[in-house]
PDB file of C-alpha atoms in Angstrom:
ATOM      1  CA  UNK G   1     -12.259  17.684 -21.476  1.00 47.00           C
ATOM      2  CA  UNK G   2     -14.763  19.368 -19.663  1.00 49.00           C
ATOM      3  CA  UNK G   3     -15.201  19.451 -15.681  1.00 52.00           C
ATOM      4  CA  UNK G   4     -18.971  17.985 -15.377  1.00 50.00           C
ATOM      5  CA  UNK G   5     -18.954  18.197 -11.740  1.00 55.00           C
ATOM      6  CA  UNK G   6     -18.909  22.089 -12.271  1.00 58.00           C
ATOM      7  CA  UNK G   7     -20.429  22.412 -15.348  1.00 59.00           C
ATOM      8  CA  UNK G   8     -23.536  20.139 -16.845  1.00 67.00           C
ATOM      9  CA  UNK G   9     -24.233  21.329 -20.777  1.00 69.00           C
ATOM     10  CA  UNK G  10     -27.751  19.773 -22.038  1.00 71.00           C
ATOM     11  CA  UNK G  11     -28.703  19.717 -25.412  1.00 73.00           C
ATOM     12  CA  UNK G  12     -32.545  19.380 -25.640  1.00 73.00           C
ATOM     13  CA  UNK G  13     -34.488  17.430 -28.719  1.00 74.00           C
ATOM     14  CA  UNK G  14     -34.591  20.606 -30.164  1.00 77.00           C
ATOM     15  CA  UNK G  15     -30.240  20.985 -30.582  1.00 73.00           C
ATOM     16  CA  UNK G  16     -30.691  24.293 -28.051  1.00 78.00           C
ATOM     17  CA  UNK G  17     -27.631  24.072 -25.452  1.00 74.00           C
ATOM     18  CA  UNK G  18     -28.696  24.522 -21.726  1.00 68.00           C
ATOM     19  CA  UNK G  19     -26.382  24.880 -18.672  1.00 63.00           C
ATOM     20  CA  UNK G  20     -28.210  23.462 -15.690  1.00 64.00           C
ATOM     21  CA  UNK G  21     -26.233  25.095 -13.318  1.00 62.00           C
ATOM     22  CA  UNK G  22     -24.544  28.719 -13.670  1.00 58.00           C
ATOM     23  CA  UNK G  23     -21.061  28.775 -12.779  1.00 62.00           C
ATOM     24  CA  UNK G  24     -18.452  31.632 -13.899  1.00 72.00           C
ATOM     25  CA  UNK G  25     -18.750  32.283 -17.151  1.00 77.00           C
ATOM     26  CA  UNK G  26     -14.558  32.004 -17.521  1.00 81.00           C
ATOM     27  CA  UNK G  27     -15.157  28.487 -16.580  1.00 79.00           C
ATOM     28  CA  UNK G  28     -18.163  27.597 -18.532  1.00 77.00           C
ATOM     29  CA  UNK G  29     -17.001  28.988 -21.473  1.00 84.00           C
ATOM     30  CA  UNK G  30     -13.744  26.604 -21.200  1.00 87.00           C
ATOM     31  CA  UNK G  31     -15.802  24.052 -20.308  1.00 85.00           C
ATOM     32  CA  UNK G  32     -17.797  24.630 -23.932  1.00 88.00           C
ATOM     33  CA  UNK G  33     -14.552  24.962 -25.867  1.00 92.00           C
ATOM     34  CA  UNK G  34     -13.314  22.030 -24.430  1.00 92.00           C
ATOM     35  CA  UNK G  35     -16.185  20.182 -25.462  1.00 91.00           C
ATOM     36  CA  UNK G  36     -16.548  21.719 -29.443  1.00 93.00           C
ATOM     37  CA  UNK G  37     -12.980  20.606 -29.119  1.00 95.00           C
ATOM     38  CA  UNK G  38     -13.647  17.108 -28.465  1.00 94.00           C
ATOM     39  CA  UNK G  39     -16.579  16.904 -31.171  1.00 94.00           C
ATOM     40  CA  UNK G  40     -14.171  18.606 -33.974  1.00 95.00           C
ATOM     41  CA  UNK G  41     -11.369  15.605 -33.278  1.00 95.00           C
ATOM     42  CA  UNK G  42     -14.063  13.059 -33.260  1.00 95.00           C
ATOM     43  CA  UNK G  43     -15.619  14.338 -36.323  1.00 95.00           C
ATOM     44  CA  UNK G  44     -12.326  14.402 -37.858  1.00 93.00           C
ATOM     45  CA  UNK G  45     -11.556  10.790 -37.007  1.00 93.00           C
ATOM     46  CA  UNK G  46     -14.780   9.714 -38.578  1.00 91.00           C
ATOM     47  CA  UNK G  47     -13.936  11.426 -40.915  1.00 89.00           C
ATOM     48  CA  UNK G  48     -10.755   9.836 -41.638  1.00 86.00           C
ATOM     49  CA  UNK G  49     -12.586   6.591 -41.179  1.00 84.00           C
ATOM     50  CA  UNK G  50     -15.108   7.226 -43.907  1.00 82.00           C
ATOM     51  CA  UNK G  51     -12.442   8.432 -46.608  1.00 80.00           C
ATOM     52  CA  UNK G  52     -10.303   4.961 -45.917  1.00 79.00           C
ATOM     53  CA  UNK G  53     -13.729   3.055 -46.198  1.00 75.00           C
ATOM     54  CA  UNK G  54     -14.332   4.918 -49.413  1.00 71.00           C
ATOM     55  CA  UNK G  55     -10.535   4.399 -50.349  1.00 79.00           C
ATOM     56  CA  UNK G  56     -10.453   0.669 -50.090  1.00 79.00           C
ATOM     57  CA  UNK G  57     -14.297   0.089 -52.038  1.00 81.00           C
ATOM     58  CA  UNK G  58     -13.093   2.429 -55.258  1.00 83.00           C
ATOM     59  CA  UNK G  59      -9.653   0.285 -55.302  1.00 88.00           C
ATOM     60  CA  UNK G  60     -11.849  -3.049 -55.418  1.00 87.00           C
ATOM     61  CA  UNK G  61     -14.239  -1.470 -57.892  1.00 89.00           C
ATOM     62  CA  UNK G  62     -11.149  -0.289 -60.421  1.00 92.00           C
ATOM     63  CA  UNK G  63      -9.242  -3.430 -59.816  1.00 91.00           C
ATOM     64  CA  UNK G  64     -11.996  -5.306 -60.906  1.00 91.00           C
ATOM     65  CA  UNK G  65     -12.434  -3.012 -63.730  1.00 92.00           C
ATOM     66  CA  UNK G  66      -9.133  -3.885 -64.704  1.00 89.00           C
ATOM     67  CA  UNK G  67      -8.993  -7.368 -64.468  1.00 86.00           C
ATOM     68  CA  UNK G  68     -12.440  -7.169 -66.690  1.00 87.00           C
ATOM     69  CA  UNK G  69     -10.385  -4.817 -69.529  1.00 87.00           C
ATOM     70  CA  UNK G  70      -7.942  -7.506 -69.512  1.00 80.00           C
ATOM     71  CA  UNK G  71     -10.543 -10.703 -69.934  1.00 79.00           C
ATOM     72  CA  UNK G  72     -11.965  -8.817 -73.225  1.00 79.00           C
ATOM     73  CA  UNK G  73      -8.814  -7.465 -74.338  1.00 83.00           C
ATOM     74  CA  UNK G  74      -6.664  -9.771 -77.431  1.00 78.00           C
ATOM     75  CA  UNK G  75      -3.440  -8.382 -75.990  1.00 83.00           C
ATOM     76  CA  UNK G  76      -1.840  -5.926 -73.637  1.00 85.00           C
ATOM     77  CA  UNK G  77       1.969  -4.482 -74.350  1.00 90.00           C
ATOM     78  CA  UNK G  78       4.461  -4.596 -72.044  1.00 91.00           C
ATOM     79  CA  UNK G  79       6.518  -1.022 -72.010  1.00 94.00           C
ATOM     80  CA  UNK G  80       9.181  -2.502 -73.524  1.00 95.00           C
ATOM     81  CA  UNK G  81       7.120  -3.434 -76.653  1.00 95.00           C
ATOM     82  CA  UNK G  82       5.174  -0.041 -76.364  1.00 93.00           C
ATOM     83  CA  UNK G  83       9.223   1.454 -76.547  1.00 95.00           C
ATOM     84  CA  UNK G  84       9.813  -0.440 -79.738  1.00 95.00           C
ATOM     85  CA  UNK G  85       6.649   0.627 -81.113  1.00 94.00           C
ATOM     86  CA  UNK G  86       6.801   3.772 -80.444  1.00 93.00           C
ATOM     87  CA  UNK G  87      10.265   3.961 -82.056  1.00 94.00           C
ATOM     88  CA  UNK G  88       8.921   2.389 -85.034  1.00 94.00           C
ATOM     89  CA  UNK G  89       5.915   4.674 -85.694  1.00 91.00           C
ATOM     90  CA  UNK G  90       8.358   8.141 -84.863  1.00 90.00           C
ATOM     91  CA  UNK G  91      10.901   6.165 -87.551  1.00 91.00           C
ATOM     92  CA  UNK G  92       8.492   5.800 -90.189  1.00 90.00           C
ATOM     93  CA  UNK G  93       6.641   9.660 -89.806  1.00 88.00           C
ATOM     94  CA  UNK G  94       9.663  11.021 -90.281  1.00 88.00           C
ATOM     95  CA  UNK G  95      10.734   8.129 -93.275  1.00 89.00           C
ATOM     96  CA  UNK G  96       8.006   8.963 -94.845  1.00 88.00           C
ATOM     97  CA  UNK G  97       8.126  12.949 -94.393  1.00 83.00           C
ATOM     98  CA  UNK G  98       5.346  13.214 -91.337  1.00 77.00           C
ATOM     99  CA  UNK G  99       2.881  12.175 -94.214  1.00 76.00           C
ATOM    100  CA  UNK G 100      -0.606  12.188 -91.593  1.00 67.00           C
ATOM    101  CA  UNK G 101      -1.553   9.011 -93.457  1.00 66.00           C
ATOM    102  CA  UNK G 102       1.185   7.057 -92.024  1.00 72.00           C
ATOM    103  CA  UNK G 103       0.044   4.941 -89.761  1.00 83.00           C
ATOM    104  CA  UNK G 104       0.761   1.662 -88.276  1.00 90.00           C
ATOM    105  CA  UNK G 105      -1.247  -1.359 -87.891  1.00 93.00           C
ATOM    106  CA  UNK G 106      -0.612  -3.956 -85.179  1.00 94.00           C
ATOM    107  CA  UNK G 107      -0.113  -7.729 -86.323  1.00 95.00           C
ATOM    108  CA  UNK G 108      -0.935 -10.169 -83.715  1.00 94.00           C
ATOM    109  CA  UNK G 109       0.058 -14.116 -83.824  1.00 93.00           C
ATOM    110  CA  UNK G 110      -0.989 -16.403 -80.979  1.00 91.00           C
ATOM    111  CA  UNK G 111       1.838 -18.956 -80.893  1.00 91.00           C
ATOM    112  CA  UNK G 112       1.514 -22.119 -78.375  1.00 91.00           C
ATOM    113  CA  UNK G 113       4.072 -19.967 -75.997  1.00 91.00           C
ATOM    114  CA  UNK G 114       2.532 -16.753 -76.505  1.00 88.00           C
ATOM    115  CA  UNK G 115       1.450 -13.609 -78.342  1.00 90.00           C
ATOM    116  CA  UNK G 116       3.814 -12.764 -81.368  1.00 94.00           C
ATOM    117  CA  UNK G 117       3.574  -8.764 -81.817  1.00 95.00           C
ATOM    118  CA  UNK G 118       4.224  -7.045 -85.141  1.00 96.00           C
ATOM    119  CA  UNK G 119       4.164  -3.615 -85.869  1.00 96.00           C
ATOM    120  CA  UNK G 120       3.667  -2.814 -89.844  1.00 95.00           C
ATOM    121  CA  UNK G 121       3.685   0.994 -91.366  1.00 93.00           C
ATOM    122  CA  UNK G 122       0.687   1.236 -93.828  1.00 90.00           C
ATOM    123  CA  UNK G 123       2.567   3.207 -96.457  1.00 88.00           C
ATOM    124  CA  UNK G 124       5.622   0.975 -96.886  1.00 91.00           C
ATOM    125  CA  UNK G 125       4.375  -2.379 -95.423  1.00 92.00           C
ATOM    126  CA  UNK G 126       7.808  -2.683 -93.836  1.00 94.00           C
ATOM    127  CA  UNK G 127       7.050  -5.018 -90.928  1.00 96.00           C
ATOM    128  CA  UNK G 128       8.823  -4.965 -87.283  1.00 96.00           C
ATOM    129  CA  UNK G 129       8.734  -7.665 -84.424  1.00 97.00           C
ATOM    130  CA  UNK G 130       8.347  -6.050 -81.143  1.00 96.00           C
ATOM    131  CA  UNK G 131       7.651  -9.102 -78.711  1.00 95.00           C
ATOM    132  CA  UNK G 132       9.226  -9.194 -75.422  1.00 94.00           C
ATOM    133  CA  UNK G 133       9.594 -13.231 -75.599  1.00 92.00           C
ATOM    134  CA  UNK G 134      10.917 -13.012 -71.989  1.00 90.00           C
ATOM    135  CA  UNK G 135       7.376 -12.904 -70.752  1.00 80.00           C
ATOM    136  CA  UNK G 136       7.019 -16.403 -72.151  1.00 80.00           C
TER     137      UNK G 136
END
């Protein structure tokens, strides 16, 4: 920090720096570089400030995002029902000699415990039951 009994720096209305009194320059110059000093670890702690602020409003604005997508949506997989699925539809491409028109549709049944979740190939019908009951 800078000495102010030796050295007084004024900044007018105008953002000109004055020295009010003249001391040796070795001095005033630390005295100034002290000072820019100060400003630049201020500025970075507003900084820092202003980022976390910024942080914690985008994470409430996604997370309610996300618990909207999930009011609209009929169902959401778990990974271990995306893993079977995903093991179905690579099955049946190659079954069915990576024909582009295979596809898979999903086959949803709401039971009074939960969400029954089917996976069926388009060109054979064959049908597979991919629900993780343990999140019953």
């Amino acid at each position: 920090m800078f000495n102010l009994e030796k050295t007084k720096i004024v900044v007018d209305e105008f953002g000109n720096t004055q020295f009010s009194n003249i001391y040796p320059i070795e001095e005033s110059l630390k005295a100034l570089v002290d000072y820019v000093r100060d400003i630049e670890e201020e500025n970075e702690e507003l900084r820092d400030k202003l980022e976390t602020y910024s942080q914690d409003e985008e994470i409430a604005k996604y997370e309610k995002e996300i618990c909207e997508i999930r009011r609209n949506s009929l169902y959401i997989m778990d990974e271990q029902e995306k893993e079977a699925a995903k093991e179905f539809i690579e099955t049946h491409f190659e079954k069915h000699e990576k024909i582009k028109a295979c596809g898979v549709r999903y086959i949803l049944t709401p039971t009074a415990i939960g969400m029954v979740t089917e996976v069926e190939c388009r060109l054979c019908l064959q049908r597979k039951n991919i629900t993780n009951t343990s999140n019953w």
